[in-house]
Short mmCIF file of C-alpha atoms and ligand atoms in Angstrom, two decimals:
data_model
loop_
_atom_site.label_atom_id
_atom_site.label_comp_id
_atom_site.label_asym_id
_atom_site.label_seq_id
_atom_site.Cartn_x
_atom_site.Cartn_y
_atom_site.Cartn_z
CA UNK A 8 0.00 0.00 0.00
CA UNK A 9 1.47 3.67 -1.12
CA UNK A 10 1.53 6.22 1.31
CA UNK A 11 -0.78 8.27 -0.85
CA UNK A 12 -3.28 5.35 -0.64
CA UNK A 13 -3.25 5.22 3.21
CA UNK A 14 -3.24 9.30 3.39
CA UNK A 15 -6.75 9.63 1.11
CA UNK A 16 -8.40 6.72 3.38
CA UNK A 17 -7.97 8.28 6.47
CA UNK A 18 -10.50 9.78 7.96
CA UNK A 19 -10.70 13.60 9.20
CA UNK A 20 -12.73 15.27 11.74
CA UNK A 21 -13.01 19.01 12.51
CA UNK A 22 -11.99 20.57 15.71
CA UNK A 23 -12.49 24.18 16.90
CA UNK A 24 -9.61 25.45 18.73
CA UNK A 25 -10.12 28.49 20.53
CA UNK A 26 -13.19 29.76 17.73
CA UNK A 27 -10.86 28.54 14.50
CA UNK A 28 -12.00 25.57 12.68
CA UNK A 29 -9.08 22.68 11.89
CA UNK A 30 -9.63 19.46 9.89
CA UNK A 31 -7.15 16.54 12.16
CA UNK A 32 -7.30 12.92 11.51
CA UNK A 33 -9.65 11.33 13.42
CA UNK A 34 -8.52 9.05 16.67
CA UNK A 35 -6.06 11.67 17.75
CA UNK A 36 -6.13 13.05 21.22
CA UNK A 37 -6.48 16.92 21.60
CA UNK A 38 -2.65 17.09 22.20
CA UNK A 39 -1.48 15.65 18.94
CA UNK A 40 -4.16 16.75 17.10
CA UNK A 41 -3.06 20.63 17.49
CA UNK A 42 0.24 19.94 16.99
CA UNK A 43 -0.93 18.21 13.44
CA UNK A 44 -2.93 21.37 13.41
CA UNK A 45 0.90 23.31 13.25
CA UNK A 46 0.40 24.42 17.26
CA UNK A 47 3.95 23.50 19.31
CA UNK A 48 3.40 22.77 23.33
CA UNK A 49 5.44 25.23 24.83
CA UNK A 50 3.57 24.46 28.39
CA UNK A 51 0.75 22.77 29.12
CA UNK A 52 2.31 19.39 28.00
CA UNK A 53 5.07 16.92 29.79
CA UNK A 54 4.85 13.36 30.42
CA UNK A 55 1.86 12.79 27.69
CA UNK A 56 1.09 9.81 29.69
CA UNK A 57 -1.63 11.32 31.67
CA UNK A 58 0.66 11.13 34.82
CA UNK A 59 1.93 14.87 35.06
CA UNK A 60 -1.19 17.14 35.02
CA UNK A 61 -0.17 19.70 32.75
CA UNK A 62 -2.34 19.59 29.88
CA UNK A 63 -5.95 20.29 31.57
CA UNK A 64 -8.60 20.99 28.97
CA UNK A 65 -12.03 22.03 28.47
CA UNK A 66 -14.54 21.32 25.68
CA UNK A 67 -17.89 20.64 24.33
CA UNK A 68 -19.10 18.10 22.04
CA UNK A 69 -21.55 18.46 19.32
CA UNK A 70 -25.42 18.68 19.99
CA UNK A 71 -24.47 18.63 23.96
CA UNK A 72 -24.36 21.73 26.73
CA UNK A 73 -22.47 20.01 28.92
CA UNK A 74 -19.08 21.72 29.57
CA UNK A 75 -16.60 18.54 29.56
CA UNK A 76 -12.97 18.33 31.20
CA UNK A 77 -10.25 16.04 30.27
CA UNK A 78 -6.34 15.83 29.45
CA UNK A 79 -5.14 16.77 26.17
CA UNK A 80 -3.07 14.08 26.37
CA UNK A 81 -5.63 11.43 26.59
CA UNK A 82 -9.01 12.37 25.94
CA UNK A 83 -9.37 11.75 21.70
CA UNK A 84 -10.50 13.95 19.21
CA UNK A 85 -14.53 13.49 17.88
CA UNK A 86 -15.97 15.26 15.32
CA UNK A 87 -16.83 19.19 15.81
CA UNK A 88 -15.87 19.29 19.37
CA UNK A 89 -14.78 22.69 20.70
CA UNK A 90 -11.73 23.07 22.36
CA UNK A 91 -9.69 25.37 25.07
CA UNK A 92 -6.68 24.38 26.59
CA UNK A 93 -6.04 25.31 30.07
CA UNK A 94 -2.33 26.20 30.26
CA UNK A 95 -2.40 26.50 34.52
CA UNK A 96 -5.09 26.35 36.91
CA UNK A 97 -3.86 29.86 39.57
CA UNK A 98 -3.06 28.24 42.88
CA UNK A 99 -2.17 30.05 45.64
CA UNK A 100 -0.58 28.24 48.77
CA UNK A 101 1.46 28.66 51.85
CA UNK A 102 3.76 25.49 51.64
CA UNK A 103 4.46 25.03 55.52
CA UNK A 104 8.17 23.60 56.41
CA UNK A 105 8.01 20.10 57.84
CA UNK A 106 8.62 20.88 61.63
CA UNK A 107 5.08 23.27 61.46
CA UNK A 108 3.20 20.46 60.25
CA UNK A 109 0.84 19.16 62.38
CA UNK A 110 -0.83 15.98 62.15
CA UNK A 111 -4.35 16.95 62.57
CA UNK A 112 -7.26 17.84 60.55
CA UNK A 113 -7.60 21.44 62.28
CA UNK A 114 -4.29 22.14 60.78
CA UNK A 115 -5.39 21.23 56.93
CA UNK A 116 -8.30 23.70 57.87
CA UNK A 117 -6.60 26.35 59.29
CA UNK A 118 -4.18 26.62 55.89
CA UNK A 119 -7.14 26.02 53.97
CA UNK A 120 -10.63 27.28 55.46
CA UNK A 121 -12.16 27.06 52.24
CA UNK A 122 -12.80 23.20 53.32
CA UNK A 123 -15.85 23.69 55.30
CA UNK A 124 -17.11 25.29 52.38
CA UNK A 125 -17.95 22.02 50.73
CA UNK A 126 -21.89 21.56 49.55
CA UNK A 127 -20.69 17.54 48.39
CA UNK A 128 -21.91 18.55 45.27
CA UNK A 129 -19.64 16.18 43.96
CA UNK A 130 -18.60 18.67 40.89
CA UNK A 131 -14.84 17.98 41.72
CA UNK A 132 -15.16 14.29 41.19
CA UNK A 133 -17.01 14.49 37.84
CA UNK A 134 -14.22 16.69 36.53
CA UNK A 135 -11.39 14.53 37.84
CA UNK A 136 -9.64 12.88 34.70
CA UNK A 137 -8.24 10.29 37.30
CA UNK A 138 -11.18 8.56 38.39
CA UNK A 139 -10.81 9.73 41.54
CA UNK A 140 -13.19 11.41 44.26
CA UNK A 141 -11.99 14.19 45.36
CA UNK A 142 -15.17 15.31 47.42
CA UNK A 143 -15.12 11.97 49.34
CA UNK A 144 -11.22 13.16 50.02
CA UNK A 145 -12.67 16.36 51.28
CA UNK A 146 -15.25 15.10 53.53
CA UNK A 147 -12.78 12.77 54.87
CA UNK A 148 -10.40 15.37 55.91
CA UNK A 149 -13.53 17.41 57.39
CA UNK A 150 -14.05 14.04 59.22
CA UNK A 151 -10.44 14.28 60.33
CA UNK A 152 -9.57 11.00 58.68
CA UNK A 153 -6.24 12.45 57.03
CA UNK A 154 -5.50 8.53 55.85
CA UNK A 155 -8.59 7.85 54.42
CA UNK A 156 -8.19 11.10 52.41
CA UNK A 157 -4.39 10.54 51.17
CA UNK A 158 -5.66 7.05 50.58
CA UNK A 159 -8.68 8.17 48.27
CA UNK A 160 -5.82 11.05 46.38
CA UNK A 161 -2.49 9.31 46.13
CA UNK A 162 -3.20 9.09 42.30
CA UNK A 163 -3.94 12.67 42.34
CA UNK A 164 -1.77 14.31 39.18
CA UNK A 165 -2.39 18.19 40.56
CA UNK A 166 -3.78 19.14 37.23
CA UNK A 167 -6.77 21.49 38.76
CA UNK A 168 -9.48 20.34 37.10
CA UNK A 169 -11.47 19.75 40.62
CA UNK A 170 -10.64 22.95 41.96
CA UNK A 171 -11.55 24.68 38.24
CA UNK A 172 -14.88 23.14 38.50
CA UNK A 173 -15.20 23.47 42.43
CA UNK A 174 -18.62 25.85 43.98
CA UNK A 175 -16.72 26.17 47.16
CA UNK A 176 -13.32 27.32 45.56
CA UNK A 177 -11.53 25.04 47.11
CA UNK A 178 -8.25 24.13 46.24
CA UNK A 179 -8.43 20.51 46.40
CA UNK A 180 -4.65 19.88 45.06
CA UNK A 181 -2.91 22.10 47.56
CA UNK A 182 -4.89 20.41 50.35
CA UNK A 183 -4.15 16.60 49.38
CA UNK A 184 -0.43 17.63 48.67
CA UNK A 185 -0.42 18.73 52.44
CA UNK A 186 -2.34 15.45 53.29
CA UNK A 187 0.42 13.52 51.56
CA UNK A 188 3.05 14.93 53.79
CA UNK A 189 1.45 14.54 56.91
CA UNK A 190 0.86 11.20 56.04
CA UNK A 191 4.54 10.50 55.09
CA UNK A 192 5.74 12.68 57.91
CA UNK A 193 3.56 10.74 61.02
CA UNK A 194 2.14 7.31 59.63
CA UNK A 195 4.28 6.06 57.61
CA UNK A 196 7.72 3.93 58.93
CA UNK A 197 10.90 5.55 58.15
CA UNK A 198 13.02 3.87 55.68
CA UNK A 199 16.22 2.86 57.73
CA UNK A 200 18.40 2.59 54.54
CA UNK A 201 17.25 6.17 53.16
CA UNK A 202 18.15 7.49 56.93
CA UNK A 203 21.51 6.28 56.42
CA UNK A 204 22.24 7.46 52.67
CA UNK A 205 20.83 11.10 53.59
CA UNK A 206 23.88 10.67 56.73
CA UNK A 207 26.36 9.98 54.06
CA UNK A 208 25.38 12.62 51.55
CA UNK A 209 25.73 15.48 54.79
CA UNK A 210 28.67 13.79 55.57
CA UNK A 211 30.56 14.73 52.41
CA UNK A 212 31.07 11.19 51.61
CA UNK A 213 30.09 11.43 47.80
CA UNK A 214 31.23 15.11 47.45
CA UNK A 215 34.50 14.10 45.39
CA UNK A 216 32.51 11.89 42.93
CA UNK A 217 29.55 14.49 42.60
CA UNK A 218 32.61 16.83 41.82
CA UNK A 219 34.02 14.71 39.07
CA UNK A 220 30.63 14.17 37.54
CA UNK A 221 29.85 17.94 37.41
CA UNK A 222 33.05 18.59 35.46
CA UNK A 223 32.46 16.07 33.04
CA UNK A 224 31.01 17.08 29.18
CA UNK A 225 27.61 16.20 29.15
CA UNK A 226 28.24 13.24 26.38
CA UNK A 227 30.24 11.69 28.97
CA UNK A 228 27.94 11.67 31.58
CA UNK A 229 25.38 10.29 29.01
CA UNK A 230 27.75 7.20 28.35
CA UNK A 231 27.73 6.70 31.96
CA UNK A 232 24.02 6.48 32.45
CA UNK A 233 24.10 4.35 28.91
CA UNK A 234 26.38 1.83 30.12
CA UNK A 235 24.59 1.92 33.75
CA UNK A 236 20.91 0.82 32.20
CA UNK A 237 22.62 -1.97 30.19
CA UNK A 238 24.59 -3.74 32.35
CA UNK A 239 24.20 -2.16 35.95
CA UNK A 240 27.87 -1.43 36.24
CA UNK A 241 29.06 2.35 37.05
CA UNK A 242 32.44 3.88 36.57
CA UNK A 243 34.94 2.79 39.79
CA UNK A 244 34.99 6.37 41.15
CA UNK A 245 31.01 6.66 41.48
CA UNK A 246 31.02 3.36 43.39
CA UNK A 247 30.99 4.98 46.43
CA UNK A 248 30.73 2.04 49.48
S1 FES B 14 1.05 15.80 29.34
FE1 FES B 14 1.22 14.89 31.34
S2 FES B 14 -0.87 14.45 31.83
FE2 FES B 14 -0.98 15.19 29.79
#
């Protein structure tokens, strides 16, 4: 089969992007369908996995009111659907240092008092491109079941969506981020062996090799990592004991 052939039996579907009208093959997502389009990513794109958050989008499909969320990066193009990308959802926190945190829900609530706010109207859970319920998070921290809600988020990817979509303005991402870290701070067991490597690293025990490897060209720090996913072997002065 001739390239030509394959080209005139694929089938095309138009997209509106911001207002403009583009014909993409059809099966794309949004992501690679603009950039067919001739649009480059400079934000709003970086793992393309669906794994990152970055590439939060709105839209609306043909014949439908509905205002739809999804990532670029994985929700596909369908015929006449109307797009906007959202390059950043605004987010304004105060990220506490470790020794303020305090393992209670009163604390979550006191950094973020929007919490009490929530109507369960379950808006954030609709728009969440994860699966995930970000309301039952919420009313679990309200509860002042911090584990339960890092349980129900640790797949959260932080790309906004919730909070975007969210009555009470909450900003759902911020608060499981914090939940996260008092969970890792209180509940879960420290890791003996990443005790002792942080030790060794204040110690100064790798600063020679770290030295070295900063000087080198970066081609010859690439044959290092190379060499190190084939066979597992590093050069004798990184094998720091
Ligand atoms: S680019 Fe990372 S989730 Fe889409």
């Amino acid at each position: 089969m001739t390239q030509s052939s394959v080209s005139s039996q694929r089938e095309y579907v138009t997209v509106f992007f911001n207002g403009e009208a583009y014909r993409v093959p059809k099966g794309l997502t949004i992501m690679k369908a603009l950039e067919y389009a001739g649009f480059r990513f400079t934000r709003g794109s970086g793992c393309r996995g669906g794994f990152c958050g970055a590439c939060p989008v709105i839209y609306r499909l043909p014949g439908d009111y509905k205002v739809r969320v999804g990532l670029a990066c994985q929700t596909a193009v369908v015929d006449n659907m109307y797009i906007s990308l959202i390059p950043y959802v605004p987010l304004v926190e105060y990220v506490p240092r470790r020794e303020e945190i305090k393992p209670d829900a009163g604390y979550v609530l006191k950094l973020f008092p929007e919490l009490s706010r929530c109507v369960s109207c379950n808006s954030c859970s609709k728009a969440c491109p994860q699966g995930l319920s970000p309301m039952d998070a919420v009313q679990a921290v309200l509860r002042g079941d911090l584990r339960k809600a890092a349980d129900l988020t640790f797949d959260c990817i932080a790309c906004g969506l919730c909070s975007l979509r969210c009555p009470a303005e909450i900003r759902h991402h911020a608060v499981f981020r914090l939940v996260g870290r008092i969970i890792g701070l209180y509940y879960i067991p420290r890791s003996k062996s990443v005790e002792e490597r942080v030790r060794d690293i204040e110690s100064g025990k790798y600063n020679e090799a770290f030295k070295k490897l900063l000087s080198m060209p970066v081609n010859e720090v690439r044959k290092i990592y190379e060499e190190y996913m084939k066979s597992g072997r590093l050069p004798e002065f990184l094998e720091v004991k």
